[in-house]
Short mmCIF file of C-alpha atoms and ligand atoms in Angstrom, two decimals:
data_model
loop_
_atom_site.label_atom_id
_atom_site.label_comp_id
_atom_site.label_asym_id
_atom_site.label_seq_id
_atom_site.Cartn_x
_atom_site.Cartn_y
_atom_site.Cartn_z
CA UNK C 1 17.65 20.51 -34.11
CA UNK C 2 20.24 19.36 -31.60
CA UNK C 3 22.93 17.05 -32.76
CA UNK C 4 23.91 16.23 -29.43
CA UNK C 5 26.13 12.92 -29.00
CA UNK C 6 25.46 12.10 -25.42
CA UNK C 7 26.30 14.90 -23.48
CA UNK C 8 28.94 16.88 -25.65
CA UNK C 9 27.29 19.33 -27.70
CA UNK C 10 28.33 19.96 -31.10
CA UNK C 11 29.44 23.60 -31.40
CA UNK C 12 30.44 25.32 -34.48
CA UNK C 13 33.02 27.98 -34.82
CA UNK C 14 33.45 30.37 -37.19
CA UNK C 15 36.93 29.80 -39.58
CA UNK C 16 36.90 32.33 -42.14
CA UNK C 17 39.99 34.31 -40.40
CA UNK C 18 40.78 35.19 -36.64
CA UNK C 19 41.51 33.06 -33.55
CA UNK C 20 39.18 29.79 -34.09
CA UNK C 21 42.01 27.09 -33.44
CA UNK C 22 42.57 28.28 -29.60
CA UNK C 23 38.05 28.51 -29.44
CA UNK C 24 38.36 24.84 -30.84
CA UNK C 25 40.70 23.44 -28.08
CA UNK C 26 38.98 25.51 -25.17
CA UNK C 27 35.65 23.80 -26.33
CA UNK C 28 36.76 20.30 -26.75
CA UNK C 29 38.42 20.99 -23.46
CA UNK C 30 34.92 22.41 -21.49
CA UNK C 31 33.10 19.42 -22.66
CA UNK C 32 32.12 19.72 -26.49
CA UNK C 33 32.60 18.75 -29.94
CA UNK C 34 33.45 20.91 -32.48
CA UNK C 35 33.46 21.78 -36.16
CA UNK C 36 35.15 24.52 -38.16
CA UNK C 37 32.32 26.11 -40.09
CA UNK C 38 33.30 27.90 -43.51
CA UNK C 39 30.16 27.03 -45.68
CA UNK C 40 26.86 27.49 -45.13
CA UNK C 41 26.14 23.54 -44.35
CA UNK C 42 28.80 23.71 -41.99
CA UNK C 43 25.85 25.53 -40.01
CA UNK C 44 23.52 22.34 -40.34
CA UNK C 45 22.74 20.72 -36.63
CA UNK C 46 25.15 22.65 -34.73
CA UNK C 47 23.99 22.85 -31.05
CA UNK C 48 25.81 26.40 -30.67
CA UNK C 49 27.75 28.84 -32.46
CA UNK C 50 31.40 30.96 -31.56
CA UNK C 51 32.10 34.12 -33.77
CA UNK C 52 35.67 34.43 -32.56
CA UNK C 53 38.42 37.36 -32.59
CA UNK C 54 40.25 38.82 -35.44
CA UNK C 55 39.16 41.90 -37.73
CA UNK C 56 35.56 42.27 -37.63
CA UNK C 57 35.99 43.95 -41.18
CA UNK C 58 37.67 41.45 -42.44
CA UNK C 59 35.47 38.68 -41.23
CA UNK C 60 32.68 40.79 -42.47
CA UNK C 61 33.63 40.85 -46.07
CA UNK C 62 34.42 37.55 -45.71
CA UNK C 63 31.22 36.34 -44.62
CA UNK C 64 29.80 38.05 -47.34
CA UNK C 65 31.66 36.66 -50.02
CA UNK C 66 31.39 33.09 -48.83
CA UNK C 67 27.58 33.72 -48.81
CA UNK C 68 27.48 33.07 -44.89
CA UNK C 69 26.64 36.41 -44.38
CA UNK C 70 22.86 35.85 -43.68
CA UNK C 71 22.65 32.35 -43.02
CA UNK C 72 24.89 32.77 -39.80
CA UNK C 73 22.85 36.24 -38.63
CA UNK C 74 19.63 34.23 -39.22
CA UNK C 75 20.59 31.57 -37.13
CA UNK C 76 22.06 33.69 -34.47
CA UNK C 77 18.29 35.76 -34.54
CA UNK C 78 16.62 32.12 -34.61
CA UNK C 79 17.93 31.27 -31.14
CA UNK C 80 21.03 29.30 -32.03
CA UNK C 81 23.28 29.80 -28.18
CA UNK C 82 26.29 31.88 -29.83
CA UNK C 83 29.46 33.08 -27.95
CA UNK C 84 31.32 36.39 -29.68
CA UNK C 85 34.64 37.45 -28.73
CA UNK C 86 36.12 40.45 -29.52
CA UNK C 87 35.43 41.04 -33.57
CA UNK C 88 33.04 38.44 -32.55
CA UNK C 89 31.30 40.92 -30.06
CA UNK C 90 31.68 43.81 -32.22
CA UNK C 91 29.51 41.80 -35.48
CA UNK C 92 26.78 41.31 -33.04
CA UNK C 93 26.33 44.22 -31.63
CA UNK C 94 23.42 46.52 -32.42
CA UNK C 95 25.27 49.83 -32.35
CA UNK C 96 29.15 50.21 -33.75
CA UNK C 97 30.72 53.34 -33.53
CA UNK C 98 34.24 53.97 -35.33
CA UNK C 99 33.19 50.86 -37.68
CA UNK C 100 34.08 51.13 -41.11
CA UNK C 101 31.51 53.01 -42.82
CA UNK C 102 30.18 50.26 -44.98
CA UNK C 103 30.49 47.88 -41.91
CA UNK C 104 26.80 46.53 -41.61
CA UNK C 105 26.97 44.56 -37.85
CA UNK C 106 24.29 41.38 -37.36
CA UNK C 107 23.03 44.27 -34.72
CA UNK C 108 21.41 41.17 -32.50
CA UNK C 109 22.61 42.01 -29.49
CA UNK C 110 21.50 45.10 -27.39
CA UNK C 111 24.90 47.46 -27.32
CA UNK C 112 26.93 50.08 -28.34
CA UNK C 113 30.29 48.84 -28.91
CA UNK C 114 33.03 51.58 -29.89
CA UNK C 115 35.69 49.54 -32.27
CA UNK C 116 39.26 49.85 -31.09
CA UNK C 117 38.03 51.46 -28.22
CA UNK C 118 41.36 51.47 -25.89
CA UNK C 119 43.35 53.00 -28.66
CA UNK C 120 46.46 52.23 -30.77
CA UNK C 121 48.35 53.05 -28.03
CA UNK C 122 47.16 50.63 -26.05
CA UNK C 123 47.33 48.01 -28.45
CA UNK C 124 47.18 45.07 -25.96
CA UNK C 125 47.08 44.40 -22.44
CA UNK C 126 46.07 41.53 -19.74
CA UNK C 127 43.86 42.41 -17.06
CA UNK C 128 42.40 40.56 -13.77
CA UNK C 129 38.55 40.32 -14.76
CA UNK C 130 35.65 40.00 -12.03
CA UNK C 131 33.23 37.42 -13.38
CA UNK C 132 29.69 37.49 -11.66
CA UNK C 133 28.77 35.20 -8.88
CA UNK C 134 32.99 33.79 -8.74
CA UNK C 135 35.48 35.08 -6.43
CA UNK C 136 38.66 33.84 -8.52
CA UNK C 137 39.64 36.67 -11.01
CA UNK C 138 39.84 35.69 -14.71
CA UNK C 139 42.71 36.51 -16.72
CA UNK C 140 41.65 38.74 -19.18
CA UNK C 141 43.56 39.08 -22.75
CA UNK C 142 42.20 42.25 -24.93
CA UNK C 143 43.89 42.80 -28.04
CA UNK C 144 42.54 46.40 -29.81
CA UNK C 145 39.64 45.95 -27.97
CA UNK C 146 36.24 47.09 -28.50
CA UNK C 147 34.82 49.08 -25.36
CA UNK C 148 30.78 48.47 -24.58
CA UNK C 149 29.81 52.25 -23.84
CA UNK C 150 26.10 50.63 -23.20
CA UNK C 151 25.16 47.47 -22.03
CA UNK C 152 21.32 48.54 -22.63
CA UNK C 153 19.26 45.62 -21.71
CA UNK C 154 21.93 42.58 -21.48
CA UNK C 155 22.67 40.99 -18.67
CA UNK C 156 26.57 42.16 -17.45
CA UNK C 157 28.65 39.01 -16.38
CA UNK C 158 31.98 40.35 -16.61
CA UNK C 159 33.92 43.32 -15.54
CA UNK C 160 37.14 45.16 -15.21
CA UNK C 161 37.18 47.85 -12.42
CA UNK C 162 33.71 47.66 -12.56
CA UNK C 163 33.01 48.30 -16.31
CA UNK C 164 31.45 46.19 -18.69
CA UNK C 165 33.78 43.64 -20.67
CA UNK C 166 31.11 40.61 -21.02
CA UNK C 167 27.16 40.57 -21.34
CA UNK C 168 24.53 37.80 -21.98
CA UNK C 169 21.41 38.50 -23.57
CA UNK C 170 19.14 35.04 -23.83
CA UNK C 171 21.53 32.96 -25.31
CA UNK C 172 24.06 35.55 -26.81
CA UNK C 173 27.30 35.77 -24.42
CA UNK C 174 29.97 38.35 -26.05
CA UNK C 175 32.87 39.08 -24.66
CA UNK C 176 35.34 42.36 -25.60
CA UNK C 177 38.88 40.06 -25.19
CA UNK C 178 40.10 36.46 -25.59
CA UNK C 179 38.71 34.12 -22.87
CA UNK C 180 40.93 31.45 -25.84
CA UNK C 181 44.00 32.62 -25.19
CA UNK C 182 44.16 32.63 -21.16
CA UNK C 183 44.58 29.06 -20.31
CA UNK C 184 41.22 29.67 -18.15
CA UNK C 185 38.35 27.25 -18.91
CA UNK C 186 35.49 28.81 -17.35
CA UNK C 187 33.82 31.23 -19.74
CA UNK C 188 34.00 28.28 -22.52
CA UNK C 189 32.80 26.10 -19.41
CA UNK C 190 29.86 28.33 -18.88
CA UNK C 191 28.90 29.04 -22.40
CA UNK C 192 28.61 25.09 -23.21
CA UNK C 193 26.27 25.05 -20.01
CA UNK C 194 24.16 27.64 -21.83
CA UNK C 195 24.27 25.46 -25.28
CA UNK C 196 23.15 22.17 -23.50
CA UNK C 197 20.31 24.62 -21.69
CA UNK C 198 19.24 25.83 -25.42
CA UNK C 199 19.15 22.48 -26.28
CA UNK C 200 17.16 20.95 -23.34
N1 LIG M 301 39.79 45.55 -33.51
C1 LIG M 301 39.27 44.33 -34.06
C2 LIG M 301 38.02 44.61 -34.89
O1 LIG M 301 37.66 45.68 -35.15
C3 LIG M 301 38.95 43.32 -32.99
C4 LIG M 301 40.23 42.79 -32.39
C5 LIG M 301 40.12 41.38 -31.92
O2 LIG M 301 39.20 40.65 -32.23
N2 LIG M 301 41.14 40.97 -31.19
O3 LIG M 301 37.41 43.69 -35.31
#
């Protein structure tokens, strides 16, 4: 059920623990209204959905213990436009290698994700990103990364050096860094394009 007010959806983002407050400005920024979701109500009439970056454990366990667990994987399956980033990505991906081993996954989305996949060493790093169909490079933040290993049957919209950093599958967009945290509106542009399409 769409909650839109005129032409700003109302998109949801997930505030148990990670980078939500940067997802929240972007947002309001590309065109939307927002709402820090922490209960399960919080879910009610939402128009989309962000699972943003942090510790995909963490956020996990929290989940669970706030009894979201479910409710937000439901309405993720159920069609509900939903951006991941980073731990984001990683929770709903089908396949996680070096998770922990009690780390379920929403496993949604068609990939194999490995967790921390550039390595301690390379802890963090900024990179210029190729998005499909625009010229203009995207400034790409990744902090401990996950790398996609298989983009399976998703749709690739972003790259760096021609590998796989974003996908879209329906109305699932994940992407393995922080599109928050680079100043750059157009992946939070594009993803409240695909919420007022779900909603349409
Ligand atoms: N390495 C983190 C994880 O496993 C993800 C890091 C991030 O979201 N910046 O969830």
């Amino acid at each position: 059920m769409s909650a839109s007010n005129g032409t700003r959806p109302l998109i949801g983002v997930l505030a148990l623990q990670g980078a939500f407050a940067e997802h929240e400005r972007a947002l309001e920024a590309a065109g939307a209204r927002t709402r820090l979701v922490r209960l399960r109500e919080d879910l009610d009439e939402l128009d989309g959905l962000v699972i943003p970056g942090g510790e995909s454990t963490t956020m996990t366990m929290l989940m669970q213990r706030m009894g979201l667990y479910d409710s937000v994987r439901e309405a993720v399956r159920g069609g509900l436009p939903t951006l991941g980033t980073c731990a984001g990505m990683i929770i709903l991906a089908e396949r996680i290698t070096d998770g922990l081993p009690d780390q379920p996954g929403f496993g949604i989305l068609d990939i194999a994700v490995r967790r921390n996949g550039y390595g301690r060493q390379v802890d963090s790093f900024e990179a210029d990103l190729d998005l499909t169909g625009d010229e203009r490079p995207f400034p790409g933040v990744f902090i401990r990364a996950p790398i996609v290993e298989d983009t399976g049957s998703t749709e690739v919209i972003v790259r760096r050096d021609g590998e796989p950093v974003g996908v879209r599958q329906g109305s699932v967009m994940a992407l393995a860094f922080h599109p928050e945290l680079s100043g750059d509106l157009r992946l939070h542009e594009e993803f409240v394009r695909l919420v007022r399409k779900g909603n349409n």
